[in-house]
CSV table of C-alpha atoms in Angstrom, one decimal:
chain,number,residue,atom,x,y,z
J,254,MET,CA,0.0,0.6,0.3
J,255,SER,CA,1.7,3.6,-1.1
J,256,GLN,CA,0.0,7.1,-0.7
J,257,ALA,CA,1.8,10.3,-1.8
J,258,ASN,CA,2.0,14.0,-1.5
J,259,ILE,CA,1.7,16.1,-3.7
J,260,SER,CA,3.5,19.7,-3.9
J,261,SER,CA,3.3,22.2,-6.3
J,262,CYS,CA,6.7,21.5,-7.5
J,263,GLY,CA,7.9,19.0,-6.4
J,264,SER,CA,9.4,21.3,-3.5
J,265,SER,CA,11.0,20.9,-0.3
J,266,ASP,CA,8.5,22.9,1.1
J,267,SER,CA,5.7,22.3,4.3
J,268,SER,CA,1.9,22.4,2.8
J,269,SER,CA,-1.1,22.6,5.4
J,270,LEU,CA,-1.3,18.7,5.8
J,271,SER,CA,1.9,17.5,6.2
J,272,ARG,CA,5.5,17.5,5.7
J,273,ARG,CA,6.7,17.6,2.2
J,274,SER,CA,10.4,17.8,2.6
J,275,GLN,CA,11.9,14.1,0.3
J,276,ASP,CA,13.6,13.6,3.5
J,277,SER,CA,10.6,13.0,5.3
J,278,SER,CA,9.5,10.3,3.5
J,279,ALA,CA,8.9,6.8,5.7
J,280,THR,CA,8.6,2.9,4.1
J,281,THR,CA,7.4,0.0,6.5
J,282,ASN,CA,7.7,-3.2,5.9
J,283,VAL,CA,5.9,-6.1,8.7
J,284,GLU,CA,8.0,-8.5,8.0
J,285,SER,CA,7.3,-10.4,11.7
J,286,LEU,CA,7.3,-14.2,11.6
J,287,ILE,CA,3.5,-15.2,11.5
J,288,GLU,CA,3.2,-18.6,14.3
J,289,PRO,CA,0.7,-21.4,12.6
J,290,ASP,CA,-1.8,-22.8,15.3
J,291,ALA,CA,-0.7,-26.7,15.6
J,292,SER,CA,-4.7,-26.8,17.3
J,293,GLY,CA,-6.9,-27.8,13.9
J,294,ASN,CA,-9.1,-26.1,15.3
J,295,ASN,CA,-11.1,-24.2,11.6
J,296,GLU,CA,-14.6,-23.4,13.6
J,297,GLY,CA,-14.7,-19.6,13.6
J,298,ALA,CA,-17.1,-16.5,11.2
J,299,PRO,CA,-16.2,-13.4,10.5
J,300,GLY,CA,-18.5,-10.5,12.0
J,301,GLY,CA,-21.1,-9.0,9.7
J,302,VAL,CA,-21.1,-6.7,7.0
J,303,SER,CA,-22.2,-3.1,7.6
J,304,GLU,CA,-24.9,-1.2,6.9
J,305,ASN,CA,-25.2,2.1,5.0
J,306,THR,CA,-28.6,4.5,5.1
J,307,ASP,CA,-30.5,7.6,5.0
J,308,ARG,CA,-29.3,7.2,0.6
J,309,SER,CA,-30.6,9.6,-2.1
J,310,SER,CA,-31.0,9.0,-6.1
J,311,SER,CA,-27.8,11.2,-6.4
J,312,SER,CA,-25.9,8.7,-9.0
J,313,THR,CA,-25.0,10.7,-12.0
J,314,ARG,CA,-23.6,8.3,-15.4
J,315,SER,CA,-22.8,9.2,-19.1
J,316,LEU,CA,-24.7,6.8,-20.2
J,317,THR,CA,-26.6,5.0,-23.6
J,318,GLN,CA,-27.8,2.0,-23.7
J,319,SER,CA,-24.8,0.5,-25.5
J,320,ILE,CA,-22.8,0.6,-22.6
J,321,LEU,CA,-25.4,-1.3,-20.4
J,322,ASP,CA,-25.5,-4.1,-23.2
J,323,TYR,CA,-22.6,-6.1,-21.4
J,324,PRO,CA,-20.8,-8.9,-23.2
J,325,MET,CA,-21.5,-12.8,-21.7
J,326,GLU,CA,-18.5,-15.6,-22.0
J,327,ASN,CA,-18.1,-19.0,-20.7
J,328,GLY,CA,-20.7,-17.9,-18.0
J,329,ARG,CA,-20.4,-14.7,-16.9
J,330,ARG,CA,-20.8,-11.2,-17.6
J,331,TYR,CA,-17.8,-7.9,-18.4
J,332,HIS,CA,-17.6,-4.8,-19.5
J,333,LYS,CA,-19.6,-2.6,-23.0
J,334,TYR,CA,-17.6,0.0,-22.4
J,335,ARG,CA,-13.9,0.0,-23.9
J,336,GLU,CA,-15.1,-3.7,-24.3
J,337,GLY,CA,-12.0,-6.2,-23.5
J,338,SER,CA,-9.9,-4.2,-21.4
J,339,TYR,CA,-10.3,-5.5,-18.3
J,340,MET,CA,-10.4,-8.8,-17.6
J,341,TYR,CA,-13.0,-9.1,-15.0
J,342,PRO,CA,-16.4,-10.0,-14.5
J,343,ASN,CA,-18.4,-7.1,-13.6
J,344,ASP,CA,-21.6,-9.6,-13.1
J,345,ASP,CA,-23.2,-10.0,-9.8
J,346,LEU,CA,-21.4,-12.7,-7.9
J,347,GLU,CA,-18.4,-10.8,-8.7
J,348,ASN,CA,-19.5,-8.1,-7.6
J,349,GLU,CA,-20.8,-9.6,-4.2
J,350,ARG,CA,-17.0,-10.3,-4.5
J,351,LEU,CA,-16.0,-7.0,-4.6
J,352,ASP,CA,-18.4,-6.0,-1.8
J,353,LEU,CA,-16.6,-8.6,0.5
J,354,GLN,CA,-13.4,-8.0,0.0
J,355,HIS,CA,-14.5,-4.4,0.8
J,356,GLU,CA,-15.0,-4.8,4.4
J,357,PHE,CA,-12.4,-7.7,4.3
J,358,LEU,CA,-9.8,-5.0,3.5
J,359,LYS,CA,-11.6,-2.7,6.2
J,360,ILE,CA,-10.5,-5.4,8.7
J,361,VAL,CA,-6.8,-5.7,7.6
J,362,PHE,CA,-6.3,-1.2,8.1
J,363,GLY,CA,-8.1,-1.5,11.5
J,364,GLY,CA,-11.3,-0.2,10.1
J,365,LYS,CA,-9.7,2.6,8.0
J,366,ILE,CA,-10.8,3.9,4.5
J,367,HIS,CA,-8.0,5.7,4.3
J,368,PHE,CA,-4.9,6.4,5.3
J,369,ALA,CA,-4.3,10.0,3.6
J,370,PRO,CA,-4.2,12.6,7.0
J,371,LEU,CA,-6.9,14.0,4.9
J,372,GLN,CA,-8.1,17.8,6.4
J,373,ASN,CA,-11.6,18.4,5.7
J,374,PRO,CA,-11.7,17.7,1.8
J,375,ARG,CA,-13.4,18.7,-0.6
J,376,ARG,CA,-13.0,16.7,-3.7
J,377,ILE,CA,-11.9,13.8,-3.9
J,378,LEU,CA,-11.4,11.0,-7.0
J,379,ASP,CA,-11.8,7.0,-6.9
J,380,ILE,CA,-10.1,4.6,-10.3
J,381,GLY,CA,-11.2,1.9,-11.1
J,382,THR,CA,-14.8,2.4,-7.9
J,383,GLY,CA,-16.2,-0.5,-8.7
J,384,THR,CA,-19.4,-1.3,-7.4
J,385,GLY,CA,-18.8,2.1,-5.5
J,386,ILE,CA,-19.3,1.0,-2.3
J,387,TRP,CA,-15.5,2.7,-1.0
J,388,PRO,CA,-16.6,6.1,-2.3
J,389,VAL,CA,-20.3,5.6,-0.8
J,390,GLU,CA,-18.4,5.0,2.4
J,391,MET,CA,-16.2,8.3,1.8
J,392,ALA,CA,-19.1,10.0,1.5
J,393,ASP,CA,-20.7,9.2,4.9
J,394,THR,CA,-17.4,10.4,6.6
J,395,PHE,CA,-16.7,13.0,4.6
J,396,PRO,CA,-20.5,14.8,4.1
J,397,GLU,CA,-19.0,18.1,2.8
J,398,ALA,CA,-16.9,16.2,0.0
J,399,GLU,CA,-17.8,15.7,-3.6
J,400,VAL,CA,-16.9,12.3,-3.7
J,401,ILE,CA,-16.2,11.1,-7.5
J,402,GLY,CA,-16.5,7.1,-8.3
J,403,THR,CA,-15.3,6.6,-12.5
J,404,ASP,CA,-15.1,3.1,-13.7
J,405,LEU,CA,-15.3,1.0,-17.6
J,406,SER,CA,-19.4,-0.3,-15.9
J,407,ALA,CA,-22.4,1.2,-14.8
J,408,THR,CA,-22.4,-0.9,-11.6
J,409,GLN,CA,-23.5,1.0,-8.6
J,410,PRO,CA,-26.8,1.6,-6.7
J,411,ASP,CA,-28.5,4.7,-7.4
J,412,TRP,CA,-29.5,5.2,-4.3
J,413,VAL,CA,-26.6,7.0,-2.6
J,414,PRO,CA,-25.9,9.7,-0.9
J,415,ASP,CA,-26.2,13.1,-2.2
J,416,ASN,CA,-22.3,13.3,-2.7
J,417,VAL,CA,-21.0,10.6,-4.3
J,418,HIS,CA,-21.3,10.5,-7.8
J,419,PHE,CA,-20.6,8.3,-10.4
J,420,VAL,CA,-19.4,8.1,-14.0
J,421,VAL,CA,-18.5,6.0,-16.6
J,422,ASP,CA,-14.7,6.9,-17.3
J,423,ASP,CA,-11.9,5.3,-19.4
J,424,ALA,CA,-8.4,6.3,-16.7
J,425,THR,CA,-5.9,5.7,-19.8
J,426,GLU,CA,-7.9,8.8,-21.8
J,427,GLU,CA,-5.2,11.7,-21.6
J,428,ASP,CA,-8.0,14.2,-20.5
J,429,TRP,CA,-9.6,13.2,-17.7
J,430,LEU,CA,-13.0,15.6,-16.8
J,431,TYR,CA,-11.5,16.9,-14.7
J,432,PRO,CA,-9.3,20.6,-14.2
J,433,SER,CA,-5.6,20.3,-13.1
J,434,ASP,CA,-5.5,20.9,-9.4
J,435,HIS,CA,-8.4,19.6,-8.5
J,436,PHE,CA,-8.7,16.3,-5.9
J,437,ASP,CA,-8.1,16.0,-2.5
J,438,LEU,CA,-7.1,12.8,-2.7
J,439,ILE,CA,-7.0,10.3,-5.9
J,440,HIS,CA,-7.5,6.9,-3.9
J,441,SER,CA,-7.0,3.9,-6.1
J,442,ARG,CA,-7.2,-0.4,-5.4
J,443,LEU,CA,-7.0,-3.2,-6.9
J,444,LEU,CA,-5.6,-2.4,-10.4
J,445,LEU,CA,-3.2,-4.5,-11.3
J,446,GLY,CA,-4.0,-6.2,-14.4
J,447,CYS,CA,-5.7,-3.0,-15.4
J,448,PHE,CA,-3.5,-0.6,-17.2
J,449,GLU,CA,-0.1,-1.0,-20.0
J,450,ASP,CA,2.0,1.4,-17.3
J,451,PHE,CA,0.5,1.9,-13.9
J,452,ARG,CA,2.8,4.6,-14.4
J,453,ASP,CA,1.0,6.5,-16.7
J,454,ILE,CA,-2.1,6.7,-14.3
J,455,ILE,CA,0.1,7.9,-11.1
J,456,ARG,CA,1.2,10.8,-13.6
J,457,LYS,CA,-2.1,12.0,-14.7
J,458,GLY,CA,-2.6,11.8,-11.1
J,459,PHE,CA,0.0,14.2,-10.5
J,460,LYS,CA,-1.7,16.2,-12.5
J,461,TYR,CA,-5.4,16.7,-11.2
J,462,THR,CA,-4.2,16.2,-7.1
J,463,LYS,CA,-4.3,19.7,-6.6
J,464,PRO,CA,-1.1,20.9,-4.3
J,465,GLY,CA,-0.9,19.7,-1.3
J,466,GLY,CA,-3.6,17.2,-2.0
J,467,TRP,CA,-2.9,12.4,-1.3
J,468,MET,CA,-3.2,9.6,-4.6
J,469,GLU,CA,-3.3,6.9,-2.3
J,470,SER,CA,-2.6,3.2,-4.1
J,471,GLN,CA,-3.2,-0.7,-2.0
J,472,GLU,CA,-2.4,-3.5,-4.8
J,473,PRO,CA,-0.7,-6.7,-4.2
J,474,MET,CA,2.5,-9.1,-5.0
J,475,SER,CA,1.3,-11.9,-7.4
J,476,MET,CA,3.0,-14.4,-5.4
J,477,ALA,CA,2.5,-16.5,-2.0
J,478,TYR,CA,4.4,-16.3,0.3
J,479,CYS,CA,6.1,-18.5,3.3
J,480,ASP,CA,8.1,-17.6,6.1
J,481,ASP,CA,9.4,-21.2,7.4
J,482,GLY,CA,8.8,-23.8,4.4
J,483,THR,CA,6.0,-25.4,4.1
J,484,MET,CA,4.6,-24.2,1.1
J,485,PRO,CA,6.5,-26.3,-1.5
J,486,GLU,CA,8.6,-25.1,-4.7
J,487,ASP,CA,6.0,-26.2,-6.5
J,488,TRP,CA,2.8,-25.0,-4.6
J,489,THR,CA,-0.2,-25.6,-7.6
J,490,PHE,CA,-1.5,-22.4,-6.1
J,491,ASN,CA,1.6,-20.2,-7.1
J,492,GLU,CA,1.9,-22.6,-10.3
J,493,TRP,CA,-1.7,-21.0,-10.7
J,494,SER,CA,-0.3,-17.5,-9.9
J,495,LYS,CA,2.2,-17.5,-12.9
J,496,ILE,CA,0.4,-18.7,-15.7
J,497,GLY,CA,-1.8,-15.7,-15.2
J,498,ASP,CA,1.3,-13.7,-15.1
J,499,ASP,CA,2.7,-14.9,-17.8
J,500,ALA,CA,-0.6,-14.4,-19.8
J,501,ALA,CA,-0.9,-10.6,-18.2
J,502,MET,CA,2.9,-9.7,-19.3
J,503,SER,CA,1.6,-11.3,-22.7
J,504,HIS,CA,-1.1,-8.9,-22.6
J,505,GLY,CA,1.0,-5.9,-21.8
J,506,LYS,CA,-0.9,-5.5,-18.9
J,507,PRO,CA,1.1,-7.1,-15.9
J,508,LEU,CA,0.2,-7.7,-12.6
J,509,ARG,CA,3.6,-7.1,-10.5
J,510,ILE,CA,3.0,-3.4,-9.9
J,511,ALA,CA,2.7,-3.5,-5.9
J,512,ASN,CA,7.0,-3.9,-5.1
J,513,LYS,CA,7.5,0.0,-7.7
J,514,LEU,CA,4.7,1.9,-6.6
J,515,LYS,CA,7.0,3.7,-4.4
J,516,ARG,CA,9.1,5.3,-6.6
J,517,TRP,CA,6.7,5.6,-9.3
J,518,TYR,CA,5.4,8.1,-7.7
J,519,GLU,CA,8.4,9.8,-6.3
J,520,GLN,CA,9.5,9.6,-10.1
J,521,ALA,CA,6.3,11.7,-10.8
J,522,GLY,CA,7.0,14.5,-8.8
J,523,PHE,CA,5.2,13.3,-5.6
J,524,VAL,CA,7.2,13.8,-2.3
J,525,ASP,CA,6.4,12.5,1.4
J,526,VAL,CA,6.0,9.1,0.0
J,527,HIS,CA,4.9,6.6,2.3
J,528,GLU,CA,4.8,2.6,1.6
J,529,VAL,CA,3.7,0.0,4.3
J,530,MET,CA,3.2,-4.1,4.0
J,531,PHE,CA,0.8,-5.6,5.2
J,532,LYS,CA,0.2,-9.9,5.5
J,533,ILE,CA,-2.8,-11.8,4.7
J,534,PRO,CA,-2.8,-15.4,5.2
J,535,MET,CA,-4.0,-17.2,2.4
J,536,ASN,CA,-6.4,-19.4,5.3
J,537,PRO,CA,-7.0,-19.6,9.3
J,538,TRP,CA,-4.0,-21.1,9.7
J,539,PRO,CA,-2.1,-18.6,11.9
J,540,LYS,CA,-2.3,-19.5,15.4
J,541,ASP,CA,-2.8,-15.5,16.2
J,542,PRO,CA,-5.9,-14.4,16.1
J,543,THR,CA,-5.7,-11.8,13.9
J,544,TYR,CA,-3.9,-13.5,11.7
J,545,LYS,CA,-6.6,-16.9,11.9
J,546,ASN,CA,-9.3,-14.3,11.8
J,547,LEU,CA,-7.8,-12.4,8.1
J,548,GLY,CA,-7.2,-16.5,6.8
J,549,ARG,CA,-10.5,-17.0,7.7
J,550,VAL,CA,-12.8,-14.3,6.7
J,551,ARG,CA,-9.9,-14.2,3.7
J,552,ARG,CA,-11.6,-17.7,2.8
J,553,TYR,CA,-15.2,-16.6,3.5
J,554,ILE,CA,-14.5,-13.9,0.6
J,555,LEU,CA,-12.9,-16.6,-2.1
J,556,ILE,CA,-15.3,-19.4,-1.2
J,557,PHE,CA,-18.3,-19.6,-1.8
J,558,HIS,CA,-20.7,-23.0,-1.2
J,559,GLU,CA,-24.0,-24.2,-3.3
J,560,GLN,CA,-25.6,-23.6,0.7
J,561,CYS,CA,-24.2,-19.9,0.7
J,562,THR,CA,-26.7,-19.9,4.3
J,563,LYS,CA,-24.6,-22.3,6.1
J,564,LEU,CA,-21.0,-21.5,4.3
J,565,LEU,CA,-18.8,-19.6,7.1
J,566,PHE,CA,-20.4,-23.5,9.6
J,567,GLN,CA,-20.0,-26.5,6.6
J,568,ILE,CA,-16.6,-26.3,4.6
J,569,SER,CA,-16.0,-28.5,2.4
J,570,GLU,CA,-15.0,-30.3,-1.0
J,571,LEU,CA,-17.5,-29.6,-2.2
J,572,ASN,CA,-17.0,-25.2,-2.0
J,573,TRP,CA,-15.5,-23.4,-5.0
J,574,LEU,CA,-13.6,-20.6,-5.0
J,575,GLN,CA,-15.5,-17.4,-6.8
J,576,GLY,CA,-12.7,-15.7,-6.5
J,577,ILE,CA,-10.1,-17.9,-8.5
J,578,GLN,CA,-11.8,-18.2,-11.0
J,579,ALA,CA,-13.3,-14.8,-11.4
J,580,MET,CA,-9.2,-13.4,-11.2
J,581,CYS,CA,-8.2,-15.9,-14.2
J,582,LEU,CA,-10.5,-16.6,-16.9
J,583,ALA,CA,-10.4,-14.2,-19.3
J,584,TRP,CA,-6.7,-14.0,-19.0
J,585,PHE,CA,-6.5,-18.0,-19.4
J,586,HIS,CA,-8.7,-18.0,-21.5
J,587,ARG,CA,-8.3,-15.3,-24.0
J,588,VAL,CA,-4.5,-14.9,-23.9
J,589,HIS,CA,-3.7,-19.0,-23.6
J,590,GLY,CA,-6.3,-20.4,-25.8
J,591,TRP,CA,-8.4,-22.3,-22.4
J,592,THR,CA,-11.4,-23.8,-23.0
J,593,LYS,CA,-14.0,-23.0,-20.2
J,594,ASP,CA,-14.0,-27.0,-18.9
J,595,GLU,CA,-10.0,-27.1,-19.2
J,596,ILE,CA,-10.1,-24.2,-16.5
J,597,GLU,CA,-12.5,-25.9,-14.7
J,598,VAL,CA,-10.9,-29.0,-14.2
J,599,TYR,CA,-8.0,-27.6,-14.3
J,600,LEU,CA,-9.2,-25.3,-10.8
J,601,VAL,CA,-9.7,-28.2,-9.0
J,602,ASN,CA,-6.0,-28.9,-7.4
J,603,VAL,CA,-5.7,-25.0,-7.3
J,604,ARG,CA,-9.1,-25.2,-5.1
J,605,LYS,CA,-7.7,-27.2,-3.0
J,606,ALA,CA,-4.0,-25.8,-2.6
J,607,VAL,CA,-6.1,-22.9,-0.8
J,608,GLN,CA,-7.8,-24.9,1.8
J,609,ASP,CA,-4.3,-25.8,3.3
J,610,ARG,CA,-3.9,-25.0,5.9
J,611,SER,CA,-0.3,-27.9,5.9
J,612,VAL,CA,1.1,-24.6,4.0
J,613,HIS,CA,1.1,-21.5,5.6
J,614,ALA,CA,1.1,-19.9,2.8
J,615,TYR,CA,0.4,-15.9,2.9
J,616,HIS,CA,0.3,-12.8,0.7
J,617,LYS,CA,1.8,-9.0,0.8
J,618,LEU,CA,-0.1,-6.0,0.3
């Protein structure tokens, strides 16, 4: 996760929000070992999803019917605007996963929905807003701010706070819809594999963020990690990750951007750049309750049972990993030429790997 402060000319002068000296840049890496749970206890369930109330119909979109004519492929629905440029579904199943993922990340981040030290922000932009849940919560947090979410799909709700607006737009456009030096915060999250060069997005972010404003990104490393040698060299999940990574590189939209964000922000002219790394267990293997619950909630997000009401209490081989399929179906089919049946057969062992508590794997975010 990286966040950056912008100055009007990249100077080392202080701003009203924070010190902007390059020397004040900080990197914090969470590298403590996670102790595995030897009890084998796999019970428990994550907390409920928060609700947002007091909504009014204030969704703003620039739409034509053709934009809503979403194409279907291998049983999943995809975006129409700039068709094919985004490789992940936009159907109800995926939107449910994205909302759960948002709740999960709030747990990871200690309840925070942003890290920038905002003080009475007036304008906030969310790039690749997905279901729009992040702008809605930001609008509740900062009711005096205008919060805008942009995306290639118009899958956001209609009933939202008055200060939220959704726009179908492509961040790869050279000129965005707003004047320069406009936003107090530009936010992006989990956009790996979405752009040919994320440096271009950061460069535009510098242009559209006002002096003293912030730009913030949260991106995961694409491969899993392990500290205690329990992850085999030929572990199926990492093999799956490598196949997806190869597809993304062949398609010209790399997944491996997380470890480069801090350097890219600084090269773009941002100052006071901070980088923080979080460890996210693959499943509930850790002994520490905090990490165990993160792994449990992560699996709750990824694993969907045929009877969803029993999801948290009857984890079995019948579970299927919704996220795994959504993350690779288009990559494997369009780039590698695999059929849907071939992908599903391959994913059987990938799902087993995700649920294998003997492998003490985690992701870095």
